One Martini backbone bead per residue (centre of mass of N, CA, C, O) as a GRO file, in nm:
protein
  217
    1SER     BB    1 -23.208  10.368  -4.087
    2SER     BB    2 -23.293  10.274  -3.793
    3ARG     BB    3 -23.206  10.128  -3.498
    4GLY     BB    4 -23.505   9.987  -3.460
    5GLY     BB    5 -23.480   9.833  -3.709
    6GLY     BB    6 -23.480   9.604  -3.936
    7THR     BB    7 -23.384   9.444  -4.233
    8GLY     BB    8 -23.685   9.486  -4.389
    9ALA     BB    9 -23.805   9.198  -4.351
   10ALA     BB   10 -24.121   9.185  -4.265
   11ARG     BB   11 -24.182   8.896  -4.149
   12SER     BB   12 -24.422   8.694  -4.211
   13ARG     BB   13 -24.625   8.426  -4.119
   14GLU     BB   14 -24.655   8.290  -4.405
   15VAL     BB   15 -24.374   8.185  -4.467
   16PRO     BB   16 -24.351   7.942  -4.261
   17LEU     BB   17 -24.633   7.824  -4.315
   18PHE     BB   18 -24.599   7.734  -4.609
   19SER     BB   19 -24.365   7.540  -4.557
   20ILE     BB   20 -24.518   7.347  -4.371
   21VAL     BB   21 -24.736   7.262  -4.573
   22VAL     BB   22 -24.559   7.136  -4.786
   23PHE     BB   23 -24.386   6.924  -4.619
   24GLY     BB   24 -24.629   6.806  -4.460
   25SER     BB   25 -24.795   6.691  -4.698
   26ILE     BB   26 -24.574   6.498  -4.808
   27VAL     BB   27 -24.508   6.334  -4.553
   28ASN     BB   28 -24.804   6.232  -4.488
   29GLU     BB   29 -24.939   6.207  -4.821
   30GLY     BB   30 -24.693   6.156  -5.053
   31TYR     BB   31 -24.732   5.835  -5.006
   32VAL     BB   32 -24.809   5.558  -5.218
   33ASN     BB   33 -24.999   5.253  -5.304
   34ARG     BB   34 -25.088   4.980  -5.425
   35LEU     BB   35 -25.281   4.698  -5.387
   36ASP     BB   36 -25.027   4.497  -5.498
   37GLU     BB   37 -24.850   4.669  -5.288
   38THR     BB   38 -24.620   4.796  -5.027
   39GLN     BB   39 -24.468   5.004  -5.166
   40GLU     BB   40 -24.396   5.335  -5.155
   41HIS     BB   41 -24.478   5.626  -5.348
   42CYS     BB   42 -24.471   5.897  -5.510
   43ILE     BB   43 -24.740   6.097  -5.606
   44PHE     BB   44 -24.538   6.225  -5.823
   45ASN     BB   45 -24.501   5.999  -6.052
   46ARG     BB   46 -24.301   5.833  -5.877
   47ASN     BB   47 -24.111   6.078  -5.795
   48ARG     BB   48 -23.883   6.113  -5.554
   49ASN     BB   49 -23.761   6.392  -5.625
   50ALA     BB   50 -24.016   6.559  -5.580
   51CYS     BB   51 -24.049   6.504  -5.279
   52ASN     BB   52 -23.763   6.586  -5.190
   53TYR     BB   53 -23.779   6.875  -5.282
   54GLY     BB   54 -24.024   6.972  -5.115
   55ILE     BB   55 -23.901   6.902  -4.839
   56THR     BB   56 -23.631   7.051  -4.851
   57VAL     BB   57 -23.734   7.336  -4.913
   58GLY     BB   58 -23.930   7.360  -4.675
   59VAL     BB   59 -23.727   7.323  -4.442
   60LEU     BB   60 -23.509   7.537  -4.524
   61ALA     BB   61 -23.704   7.777  -4.533
   62PHE     BB   62 -23.788   7.763  -4.239
   63LEU     BB   63 -23.504   7.799  -4.116
   64SER     BB   64 -23.436   8.064  -4.260
   65CYS     BB   65 -23.666   8.225  -4.134
   66LEU     BB   66 -23.574   8.194  -3.840
   67LEU     BB   67 -23.301   8.330  -3.875
   68TYR     BB   68 -23.422   8.613  -3.971
   69LEU     BB   69 -23.587   8.662  -3.721
   70ALA     BB   70 -23.342   8.684  -3.535
   71LEU     BB   71 -23.211   8.918  -3.694
   72ASP     BB   72 -23.438   9.122  -3.649
   73ALA     BB   73 -23.399   9.126  -3.336
   74TYR     BB   74 -23.075   9.198  -3.351
   75PHE     BB   75 -23.035   9.454  -3.532
   76PRO     BB   76 -23.043   9.700  -3.321
   77GLN     BB   77 -22.749   9.593  -3.196
   78ILE     BB   78 -22.609   9.686  -3.448
   79SER     BB   79 -22.333   9.917  -3.487
   80SER     BB   80 -22.230   9.840  -3.752
   81VAL     BB   81 -22.253   9.950  -4.069
   82LYS     BB   82 -22.153   9.706  -4.232
   83ASP     BB   83 -22.333   9.491  -4.095
   84ARG     BB   84 -22.605   9.617  -4.166
   85LYS     BB   85 -22.566   9.605  -4.472
   86LYS     BB   86 -22.520   9.297  -4.493
   87ALA     BB   87 -22.794   9.210  -4.379
   88VAL     BB   88 -22.971   9.336  -4.600
   89LEU     BB   89 -22.837   9.203  -4.847
   90SER     BB   90 -22.881   8.909  -4.758
   91ASP     BB   91 -23.189   8.926  -4.751
   92ILE     BB   92 -23.227   8.975  -5.050
   93GLY     BB   93 -23.077   8.724  -5.161
   94VAL     BB   94 -23.233   8.500  -5.005
   95SER     BB   95 -23.517   8.572  -5.103
   96ALA     BB   96 -23.460   8.534  -5.406
   97PHE     BB   97 -23.365   8.241  -5.387
   98TRP     BB   98 -23.636   8.121  -5.270
   99ALA     BB   99 -23.817   8.212  -5.498
  100PHE     BB  100 -23.679   8.036  -5.710
  101LEU     BB  101 -23.718   7.759  -5.573
  102TRP     BB  102 -24.030   7.776  -5.569
  103PHE     BB  103 -24.064   7.792  -5.871
  104VAL     BB  104 -23.938   7.521  -5.936
  105GLY     BB  105 -24.125   7.353  -5.753
  106PHE     BB  106 -24.391   7.422  -5.888
  107CYS     BB  107 -24.321   7.315  -6.170
  108PHE     BB  108 -24.242   7.027  -6.087
  109LEU     BB  109 -24.502   6.935  -5.938
  110THR     BB  110 -24.703   6.999  -6.162
  111ASN     BB  111 -24.587   6.813  -6.379
  112GLN     BB  112 -24.599   6.543  -6.213
  113TRP     BB  113 -24.907   6.556  -6.160
  114GLN     BB  114 -25.005   6.553  -6.460
  115VAL     BB  115 -24.840   6.266  -6.529
  116SER     BB  116 -25.001   6.104  -6.359
  117LYS     BB  117 -25.133   5.790  -6.288
  118GLU     BB  118 -25.419   5.627  -6.200
  119GLU     BB  119 -25.302   5.335  -6.144
  120ASP     BB  120 -25.110   5.437  -5.910
  121ASN     BB  121 -25.399   5.587  -5.784
  122PRO     BB  122 -25.710   5.472  -5.758
  123MET     BB  123 -25.799   5.618  -5.471
  124ASN     BB  124 -25.688   5.909  -5.449
  125GLU     BB  125 -25.453   5.945  -5.262
  126GLY     BB  126 -25.334   6.257  -5.165
  127GLY     BB  127 -25.457   6.486  -5.344
  128ASP     BB  128 -25.479   6.726  -5.145
  129ALA     BB  129 -25.180   6.736  -5.070
  130ALA     BB  130 -25.069   6.792  -5.350
  131ARG     BB  131 -25.230   7.054  -5.402
  132ALA     BB  132 -25.121   7.204  -5.155
  133ALA     BB  133 -24.822   7.204  -5.233
  134ILE     BB  134 -24.861   7.360  -5.496
  135THR     BB  135 -25.009   7.612  -5.391
  136PHE     BB  136 -24.791   7.698  -5.168
  137SER     BB  137 -24.562   7.726  -5.368
  138PHE     BB  138 -24.689   7.963  -5.517
  139PHE     BB  139 -24.720   8.155  -5.271
  140SER     BB  140 -24.414   8.164  -5.194
  141ILE     BB  141 -24.311   8.335  -5.420
  142PHE     BB  142 -24.464   8.606  -5.342
  143THR     BB  143 -24.376   8.618  -5.050
  144TRP     BB  144 -24.066   8.644  -5.093
  145VAL     BB  145 -24.081   8.890  -5.283
  146SER     BB  146 -24.277   9.097  -5.132
  147LYS     BB  147 -24.221   9.038  -4.798
  148THR     BB  148 -23.892   9.048  -4.835
  149ALA     BB  149 -23.724   9.153  -5.078
  150PHE     BB  150 -23.877   9.422  -5.120
  151LEU     BB  151 -23.853   9.530  -4.826
  152ALA     BB  152 -23.545   9.515  -4.816
  153TYR     BB  153 -23.499   9.711  -5.050
  154GLN     BB  154 -23.638   9.952  -4.922
  155ARG     BB  155 -23.448   9.966  -4.675
  156PHE     BB  156 -23.191  10.012  -4.839
  157ARG     BB  157 -23.282  10.277  -4.972
  158LEU     BB  158 -23.328  10.425  -4.706
  159GLY     BB  159 -23.033  10.391  -4.604
  160ALA     BB  160 -22.894  10.530  -4.853
  161ASP     BB  161 -23.040  10.816  -4.801
  162SER     BB  162 -22.900  10.809  -4.545
  163ALA     BB  163 -22.644  10.809  -4.291
  164LEU     BB  164 -22.603  10.502  -4.233
  165PHE     BB  165 -22.463  10.417  -4.540
  166SER     BB  166 -22.260  10.627  -4.538
  167GLN     BB  167 -21.928  10.730  -4.550
  168ASP     BB  168 -21.967  10.974  -4.333
  169TYR     BB  169 -22.040  10.774  -4.130
  170MET     BB  170 -21.988  10.754  -3.775
  171ASP     BB  171 -21.924  10.528  -3.548
  172PRO     BB  172 -21.917  10.561  -3.214
  173SER     BB  173 -21.769  10.282  -3.147
  174GLN     BB  174 -21.529  10.369  -3.381
  175ASP     BB  175 -21.433  10.679  -3.257
  176SER     BB  176 -21.183  10.646  -3.044
  177GLY     BB  177 -20.927  10.704  -3.258
  178MET     BB  178 -20.946  10.998  -3.254
  179PRO     BB  179 -20.789  11.279  -3.263
  180TYR     BB  180 -20.702  11.529  -3.042
  181ALA     BB  181 -20.687  11.836  -2.941
  182PRO     BB  182 -20.490  12.032  -2.789
  183TYR     BB  183 -20.452  12.166  -2.481
  184THR     BB  184 -20.555  12.500  -2.393
  185ASN     BB  185 -20.507  12.775  -2.220
  186GLU     BB  186 -20.677  13.064  -2.208
  187GLU     BB  187 -20.470  13.246  -2.060
  188ASP     BB  188 -20.221  13.175  -2.230
  189ALA     BB  189 -20.340  13.270  -2.497
  190THR     BB  190 -20.377  13.566  -2.408
  191ASP     BB  191 -20.083  13.629  -2.337
  192THR     BB  192 -19.958  13.569  -2.609
  193VAL     BB  193 -20.119  13.783  -2.763
  194GLY     BB  194 -20.053  14.034  -2.582
  195THR     BB  195 -19.714  14.003  -2.609
  196TYR     BB  196 -19.719  14.056  -2.895
  197GLN     BB  197 -19.478  14.180  -3.133
  198GLN     BB  198 -19.398  14.370  -3.375
  199PRO     BB  199 -19.187  14.430  -3.602
  200PRO     BB  200 -18.985  14.647  -3.707
  201PRO     BB  201 -18.932  14.858  -3.932
  202ALA     BB  202 -18.708  14.914  -4.185
  203ASP     BB  203 -18.648  15.226  -4.121
  204ALA     BB  204 -18.509  15.189  -3.847
  205PHE     BB  205 -18.243  15.069  -3.954
  206ASP     BB  206 -18.160  15.318  -4.129
  207THR     BB  207 -18.143  15.526  -3.903
  208GLU     BB  208 -17.928  15.387  -3.732
  209THR     BB  209 -17.711  15.380  -3.957
  210GLN     BB  210 -17.690  15.690  -4.003
  211GLY     BB  211 -17.627  15.761  -3.683
  212TYR     BB  212 -17.368  15.605  -3.715
  213GLN     BB  213 -17.037  15.649  -3.579
  214THR     BB  214 -16.721  15.627  -3.622
  215GLN     BB  215 -16.433  15.565  -3.418
  216ASN     BB  216 -16.114  15.675  -3.363
  217TYR     BB  217 -15.816  15.525  -3.198
   0.00000   0.00000   0.00000
């Protein structure tokens, strides 16, 4: 991974857009009432949990996407190798997590929409909004998997194959504590080598011993 790259999830514009469509459709037209009552109920089989789930997941997914868009912009400034690796791994995990939540939401909303009774909504109000929420929940599954988690995984594999995430990579900003070799003067080193003398051979000591004669006083 190069210093100029993002976390790998080249986050497309569809990701936050789909989230806005889902929770926006439910908030605006997801609550209807009968002709003989004033209290509004969730359009998905009058199950308030279904509407709350769609709104909550849509809003949190939108905020999460904004957070990682900011991380993508800040990523080139992260100098720590460990922090860069954590950012990419968290992007993979968060993207997979949201893909799972959107899958649950799609199944939940679809089931509640199918079992909804016509007498609860005789005018068929909000039908387009309900179908839009279900459709874009389905699109969000593949968007988070393909355009975020998969691309983040590719960037992680690319970083793992390069020196960026390897253990041998030394971050220049964290390399100030390395010990330096002692400074030696080139002339002093030359003099030391030049004046070095090898020790005399062992035969020289034998010759001197043989030639030495004791004198009696």
